mmCIF file of C-alpha atoms in Angstrom:
data_model
loop_
_atom_site.group_PDB
_atom_site.id
_atom_site.type_symbol
_atom_site.label_atom_id
_atom_site.label_comp_id
_atom_site.label_asym_id
_atom_site.label_seq_id
_atom_site.Cartn_x
_atom_site.Cartn_y
_atom_site.Cartn_z
ATOM 1 C CA ASP V 1 4.976 4.743 19.033
ATOM 2 C CA ALA V 2 4.858 8.422 15.297
ATOM 3 C CA GLY V 3 4.329 5.508 12.628
ATOM 4 C CA VAL V 4 6.317 6.964 8.744
ATOM 5 C CA ILE V 5 5.981 11.048 8.998
ATOM 6 C CA GLN V 6 5.931 12.420 5.534
ATOM 7 C CA SER V 7 5.896 15.534 4.502
ATOM 8 C CA PRO V 8 4.972 17.482 2.378
ATOM 9 C CA ARG V 9 0.778 16.335 2.181
ATOM 10 C CA HIS V 10 0.753 17.479 0.264
ATOM 11 C CA GLU V 11 2.162 19.712 -3.123
ATOM 12 C CA VAL V 12 1.054 21.988 -6.348
ATOM 13 C CA THR V 13 3.927 23.374 -8.494
ATOM 14 C CA GLU V 14 4.687 23.480 -12.592
ATOM 15 C CA MET V 15 6.095 21.273 -14.341
ATOM 16 C CA GLY V 16 9.707 22.018 -14.556
ATOM 17 C CA GLN V 17 9.463 22.106 -11.467
ATOM 18 C CA GLU V 18 12.385 20.217 -8.695
ATOM 19 C CA VAL V 19 10.130 18.554 -6.282
ATOM 20 C CA THR V 20 11.279 16.797 -2.919
ATOM 21 C CA LEU V 21 9.209 14.552 -1.578
ATOM 22 C CA ARG V 22 10.020 13.245 2.819
ATOM 23 C CA CYS V 23 9.704 10.239 4.701
ATOM 24 C CA LYS V 24 10.715 9.359 7.965
ATOM 25 C CA PRO V 25 10.267 5.894 8.666
ATOM 26 C CA ILE V 26 9.356 3.538 11.742
ATOM 27 C CA SER V 27 12.367 3.623 14.655
ATOM 28 C CA GLY V 28 14.367 0.842 13.962
ATOM 29 C CA HIS V 29 12.257 -0.208 10.677
ATOM 30 C CA ASN V 30 16.237 -1.547 8.745
ATOM 31 C CA SER V 31 13.661 -1.499 5.366
ATOM 32 C CA LEU V 32 11.354 1.711 2.949
ATOM 33 C CA PHE V 33 9.654 1.584 0.331
ATOM 34 C CA TRP V 34 8.745 4.787 -2.125
ATOM 35 C CA TYR V 35 5.167 3.588 -3.640
ATOM 36 C CA ARG V 36 2.964 5.474 -6.399
ATOM 37 C CA GLN V 37 -0.470 5.525 -5.932
ATOM 38 C CA THR V 38 -3.316 6.943 -8.687
ATOM 39 C CA MET V 39 -6.608 6.019 -9.958
ATOM 40 C CA MET V 40 -5.532 4.047 -13.375
ATOM 41 C CA ARG V 41 -2.441 1.885 -12.148
ATOM 42 C CA GLY V 42 -2.883 1.360 -8.385
ATOM 43 C CA LEU V 43 -0.644 1.248 -5.726
ATOM 44 C CA GLU V 44 3.086 0.779 -7.958
ATOM 45 C CA LEU V 45 6.477 -0.034 -6.072
ATOM 46 C CA LEU V 46 8.897 3.161 -6.895
ATOM 47 C CA ILE V 47 12.476 1.644 -4.917
ATOM 48 C CA TYR V 48 13.276 -0.606 -2.015
ATOM 49 C CA PHE V 49 15.943 0.349 0.530
ATOM 50 C CA ASN V 50 17.434 -2.104 2.441
ATOM 51 C CA ASN V 51 19.390 -0.679 5.446
ATOM 52 C CA ASN V 52 19.564 2.608 3.796
ATOM 53 C CA VAL V 53 21.280 1.006 0.320
ATOM 54 C CA PRO V 54 18.626 0.923 -3.204
ATOM 55 C CA ILE V 55 18.272 -2.880 -3.720
ATOM 56 C CA ASP V 56 15.495 -2.960 -6.284
ATOM 57 C CA ASP V 57 14.619 0.355 -7.608
ATOM 58 C CA SER V 58 13.394 -1.484 -11.597
ATOM 59 C CA GLY V 59 9.851 0.366 -10.678
ATOM 60 C CA MET V 60 11.281 4.032 -10.917
ATOM 61 C CA PRO V 61 9.525 5.475 -13.897
ATOM 62 C CA GLU V 62 12.564 7.472 -15.771
ATOM 63 C CA ASP V 63 15.739 9.164 -14.985
ATOM 64 C CA ARG V 64 13.436 12.413 -13.655
ATOM 65 C CA PHE V 65 12.360 10.637 -10.440
ATOM 66 C CA SER V 66 16.017 9.151 -8.071
ATOM 67 C CA ALA V 67 15.630 8.389 -4.532
ATOM 68 C CA LYS V 68 18.245 8.142 -1.679
ATOM 69 C CA MET V 69 18.175 7.499 2.188
ATOM 70 C CA PRO V 70 21.230 8.788 4.322
ATOM 71 C CA ASN V 71 20.158 6.956 6.960
ATOM 72 C CA ALA V 72 17.966 5.088 8.664
ATOM 73 C CA SER V 73 15.578 8.215 9.652
ATOM 74 C CA PHE V 74 14.729 9.276 6.599
ATOM 75 C CA SER V 75 14.637 8.992 2.847
ATOM 76 C CA THR V 76 13.976 11.096 -0.255
ATOM 77 C CA LEU V 77 12.477 11.288 -3.474
ATOM 78 C CA LYS V 78 13.214 13.480 -5.708
ATOM 79 C CA ILE V 79 11.396 14.803 -9.182
ATOM 80 C CA GLN V 80 13.478 16.268 -11.542
ATOM 81 C CA PRO V 81 11.850 18.011 -14.000
ATOM 82 C CA SER V 82 8.511 17.215 -13.468
ATOM 83 C CA GLU V 83 5.898 16.226 -15.729
ATOM 84 C CA PRO V 84 2.121 17.084 -15.401
ATOM 85 C CA ARG V 85 1.745 13.282 -15.857
ATOM 86 C CA ASP V 86 3.749 13.233 -12.821
ATOM 87 C CA SER V 87 1.244 13.941 -10.139
ATOM 88 C CA ALA V 88 -0.166 10.864 -8.758
ATOM 89 C CA VAL V 89 -0.023 10.513 -4.390
ATOM 90 C CA TYR V 90 3.696 9.173 -3.883
ATOM 91 C CA PHE V 91 3.441 7.111 -0.702
ATOM 92 C CA CYS V 92 6.375 5.550 1.715
ATOM 93 C CA ALA V 93 6.460 3.043 4.094
ATOM 94 C CA SER V 94 8.415 1.167 6.639
ATOM 95 C CA LEU V 95 9.637 -2.303 7.497
ATOM 96 C CA GLY V 96 11.126 -4.069 10.271
ATOM 97 C CA ALA V 97 13.743 -6.367 9.672
ATOM 98 C CA ALA V 98 11.505 -9.664 11.875
ATOM 99 C CA GLY V 99 10.513 -11.482 8.118
ATOM 100 C CA ASN V 100 6.265 -11.717 7.256
ATOM 101 C CA GLN V 101 5.409 -7.460 8.310
ATOM 102 C CA PRO V 102 3.185 -5.905 7.733
ATOM 103 C CA GLN V 103 4.519 -2.638 5.795
ATOM 104 C CA HIS V 104 3.709 0.325 7.273
ATOM 105 C CA PHE V 105 2.533 2.955 5.010
ATOM 106 C CA GLY V 106 2.573 6.628 5.976
ATOM 107 C CA ASP V 107 -0.514 9.508 5.287
ATOM 108 C CA GLY V 108 0.729 9.545 1.144
ATOM 109 C CA THR V 109 2.274 13.195 -0.575
ATOM 110 C CA ARG V 110 -0.780 14.490 -2.464
ATOM 111 C CA LEU V 111 0.901 16.206 -5.885
ATOM 112 C CA SER V 112 0.165 17.810 -8.473
ATOM 113 C CA ILE V 113 1.703 19.018 -12.039
ATOM 114 C CA LEU V 114 0.075 22.082 -13.587
ATOM 115 C CA GLY P 1 -23.327 -9.591 -2.069
ATOM 116 C CA GLU P 2 -18.535 -9.795 -3.490
ATOM 117 C CA SER P 3 -16.980 -8.734 -5.327
ATOM 118 C CA VAL P 4 -15.046 -10.455 -6.853
ATOM 119 C CA GLY P 5 -10.830 -10.361 -7.565
ATOM 120 C CA LEU P 6 -10.195 -7.101 -9.286
ATOM 121 C CA HIS P 7 -12.336 -6.130 -11.323
ATOM 122 C CA LEU P 8 -15.812 -5.520 -9.552
ATOM 123 C CA PRO P 9 -14.169 -2.603 -6.726
ATOM 124 C CA THR P 10 -17.844 -1.404 -5.555
ATOM 125 C CA LEU P 11 -18.827 -3.100 -2.972
ATOM 126 C CA SER P 12 -22.491 -1.589 -0.261
ATOM 127 C CA VAL P 13 -23.674 -3.220 2.352
ATOM 128 C CA GLN P 14 -25.210 -2.257 4.916
ATOM 129 C CA GLU P 15 -24.345 -1.828 8.214
ATOM 130 C CA GLY P 16 -24.395 -4.266 10.269
ATOM 131 C CA ASP P 17 -25.148 -7.233 7.662
ATOM 132 C CA ASN P 18 -20.996 -8.438 7.151
ATOM 133 C CA SER P 19 -18.980 -8.194 4.349
ATOM 134 C CA ILE P 20 -16.998 -10.801 2.828
ATOM 135 C CA ILE P 21 -14.600 -8.664 -0.467
ATOM 136 C CA ASN P 22 -12.652 -11.014 -2.756
ATOM 137 C CA CYS P 23 -8.996 -11.136 -4.178
ATOM 138 C CA ALA P 24 -7.268 -12.837 -6.775
ATOM 139 C CA TYR P 25 -3.676 -13.461 -6.662
ATOM 140 C CA SER P 26 -0.762 -15.183 -9.180
ATOM 141 C CA ASN P 27 2.408 -15.423 -7.729
ATOM 142 C CA SER P 28 2.208 -18.884 -6.549
ATOM 143 C CA ALA P 29 5.707 -18.869 -4.958
ATOM 144 C CA SER P 30 3.410 -16.144 -2.564
ATOM 145 C CA ASP P 31 3.641 -17.592 1.047
ATOM 146 C CA TYR P 32 2.300 -13.886 2.988
ATOM 147 C CA PHE P 33 -0.818 -11.896 2.961
ATOM 148 C CA ILE P 34 -1.974 -8.933 3.733
ATOM 149 C CA TRP P 35 -4.745 -6.815 3.714
ATOM 150 C CA TYR P 36 -5.463 -3.576 4.088
ATOM 151 C CA LYS P 37 -7.767 -0.114 5.001
ATOM 152 C CA GLN P 38 -7.266 2.660 2.684
ATOM 153 C CA GLU P 39 -9.109 5.831 4.077
ATOM 154 C CA SER P 40 -10.143 9.473 2.444
ATOM 155 C CA GLY P 41 -6.649 11.084 2.559
ATOM 156 C CA LYS P 42 -4.722 8.438 4.607
ATOM 157 C CA GLY P 43 -2.371 5.160 3.339
ATOM 158 C CA PRO P 44 -2.875 2.563 3.534
ATOM 159 C CA GLN P 45 -3.259 1.413 6.870
ATOM 160 C CA PHE P 46 -2.451 -2.091 7.958
ATOM 161 C CA ILE P 47 -5.333 -4.562 9.220
ATOM 162 C CA ILE P 48 -4.418 -8.359 9.380
ATOM 163 C CA ASP P 49 -2.171 -10.860 6.940
ATOM 164 C CA ILE P 50 -1.716 -14.674 7.103
ATOM 165 C CA ARG P 51 0.623 -16.803 5.656
ATOM 166 C CA SER P 52 1.086 -19.630 3.734
ATOM 167 C CA ASN P 53 1.016 -22.173 6.377
ATOM 168 C CA MET P 54 -1.952 -21.301 7.333
ATOM 169 C CA ASP P 55 -6.080 -21.269 5.647
ATOM 170 C CA LYS P 56 -8.042 -18.908 8.406
ATOM 171 C CA ARG P 57 -6.936 -16.646 10.195
ATOM 172 C CA GLN P 58 -9.222 -15.200 12.695
ATOM 173 C CA GLY P 59 -8.976 -10.537 13.771
ATOM 174 C CA GLN P 60 -11.480 -8.423 16.226
ATOM 175 C CA ARG P 61 -14.647 -8.462 13.688
ATOM 176 C CA VAL P 62 -12.312 -9.026 10.916
ATOM 177 C CA THR P 63 -11.603 -13.326 9.342
ATOM 178 C CA VAL P 64 -8.817 -13.647 6.169
ATOM 179 C CA LEU P 65 -8.926 -16.836 4.395
ATOM 180 C CA LEU P 66 -6.976 -18.293 1.906
ATOM 181 C CA ASN P 67 -6.999 -20.456 -0.831
ATOM 182 C CA LYS P 68 -3.774 -21.712 -2.304
ATOM 183 C CA THR P 69 -5.511 -24.565 -4.518
ATOM 184 C CA VAL P 70 -7.497 -21.435 -6.964
ATOM 185 C CA LYS P 71 -4.689 -18.824 -5.282
ATOM 186 C CA HIS P 72 -7.798 -16.560 -3.614
ATOM 187 C CA LEU P 73 -7.711 -14.196 -0.560
ATOM 188 C CA SER P 74 -11.118 -13.220 1.461
ATOM 189 C CA LEU P 75 -11.689 -10.781 4.032
ATOM 190 C CA GLN P 76 -14.703 -10.994 5.893
ATOM 191 C CA ILE P 77 -16.056 -8.358 8.114
ATOM 192 C CA ALA P 78 -18.573 -8.845 10.933
ATOM 193 C CA ALA P 79 -21.149 -6.271 11.113
ATOM 194 C CA THR P 80 -20.664 -3.731 8.972
ATOM 195 C CA GLN P 81 -20.300 -0.303 10.833
ATOM 196 C CA PRO P 82 -20.188 3.027 8.771
ATOM 197 C CA GLY P 83 -17.051 3.351 9.681
ATOM 198 C CA ASP P 84 -16.051 0.631 7.604
ATOM 199 C CA SER P 85 -16.617 2.340 5.061
ATOM 200 C CA ALA P 86 -12.812 2.854 3.011
ATOM 201 C CA VAL P 87 -11.170 0.382 0.641
ATOM 202 C CA TYR P 88 -9.140 -1.911 0.950
ATOM 203 C CA PHE P 89 -6.607 -3.675 -0.941
ATOM 204 C CA CYS P 90 -5.443 -7.533 -0.381
ATOM 205 C CA ALA P 91 -1.311 -8.045 -1.256
ATOM 206 C CA GLU P 92 0.965 -10.102 -1.721
ATOM 207 C CA THR P 93 4.565 -11.095 -0.371
ATOM 208 C CA ALA P 94 7.497 -14.069 -1.712
ATOM 209 C CA VAL P 95 9.757 -12.389 -0.972
ATOM 210 C CA TYR P 96 10.338 -8.387 -0.415
ATOM 211 C CA ALA P 97 7.457 -6.975 -2.185
ATOM 212 C CA LEU P 98 4.208 -6.299 -2.394
ATOM 213 C CA ASN P 99 1.794 -7.110 -5.245
ATOM 214 C CA PHE P 100 -1.526 -5.265 -4.699
ATOM 215 C CA GLY P 101 -4.329 -6.158 -5.833
ATOM 216 C CA LYS P 102 -6.355 -2.309 -7.913
ATOM 217 C CA GLY P 103 -8.532 -2.244 -4.003
ATOM 218 C CA THR P 104 -12.010 -2.799 -4.143
ATOM 219 C CA SER P 105 -14.406 0.114 -2.207
ATOM 220 C CA LEU P 106 -16.830 -0.893 0.508
ATOM 221 C CA LEU P 107 -19.800 1.511 1.392
ATOM 222 C CA VAL P 108 -21.680 0.868 4.641
ATOM 223 C CA THR P 109 -25.244 2.042 4.615
ATOM 224 C CA PRO P 110 -27.364 3.130 7.053
#
């Protein structure tokens, strides 16, 4: 079975550039999460979608970050303009509708902003 | 050896020994707990979970213990193998959001 698929796996870009990260959740899952992982702060929830609707975006660092989920099989996380402090690994996770299930994670996008 | 909560991030064990990784959580309303394993360059991988109405659950070579009185969770790995070397995270949730601990790095030596 295909798991959560993220692209690109690695992204290196210069500060000020726009960065777009992509996620395809597991088919049939109706919840999608974006996380950021750094050594200093660990795994942080950025935003949570349920049935394609953003439910909680309180973890989004600032207005430079935005996320969309145009349909049940695709989501994007965009950073514009990017800054060196945005360098981290960004994970997407999805979850089915039944209660008390684990979130399933993709293998992440390692983002480096120079 | 043990790793207590989030403050001792590295645990080294010999191959074949049992490993115990501990986690303290803070939200008494949490009702679902998960252990994840993260290998280098990969995302967190589900290992085992437990609901708050249980205090022990066993899987293949892994056991999770939950003590709600002191808000403590542990992961026991039997007969630790080199492939078990990874960072292990506990996570708790009451609604949808997972709150992750900072992780414990398990190093299995031959």
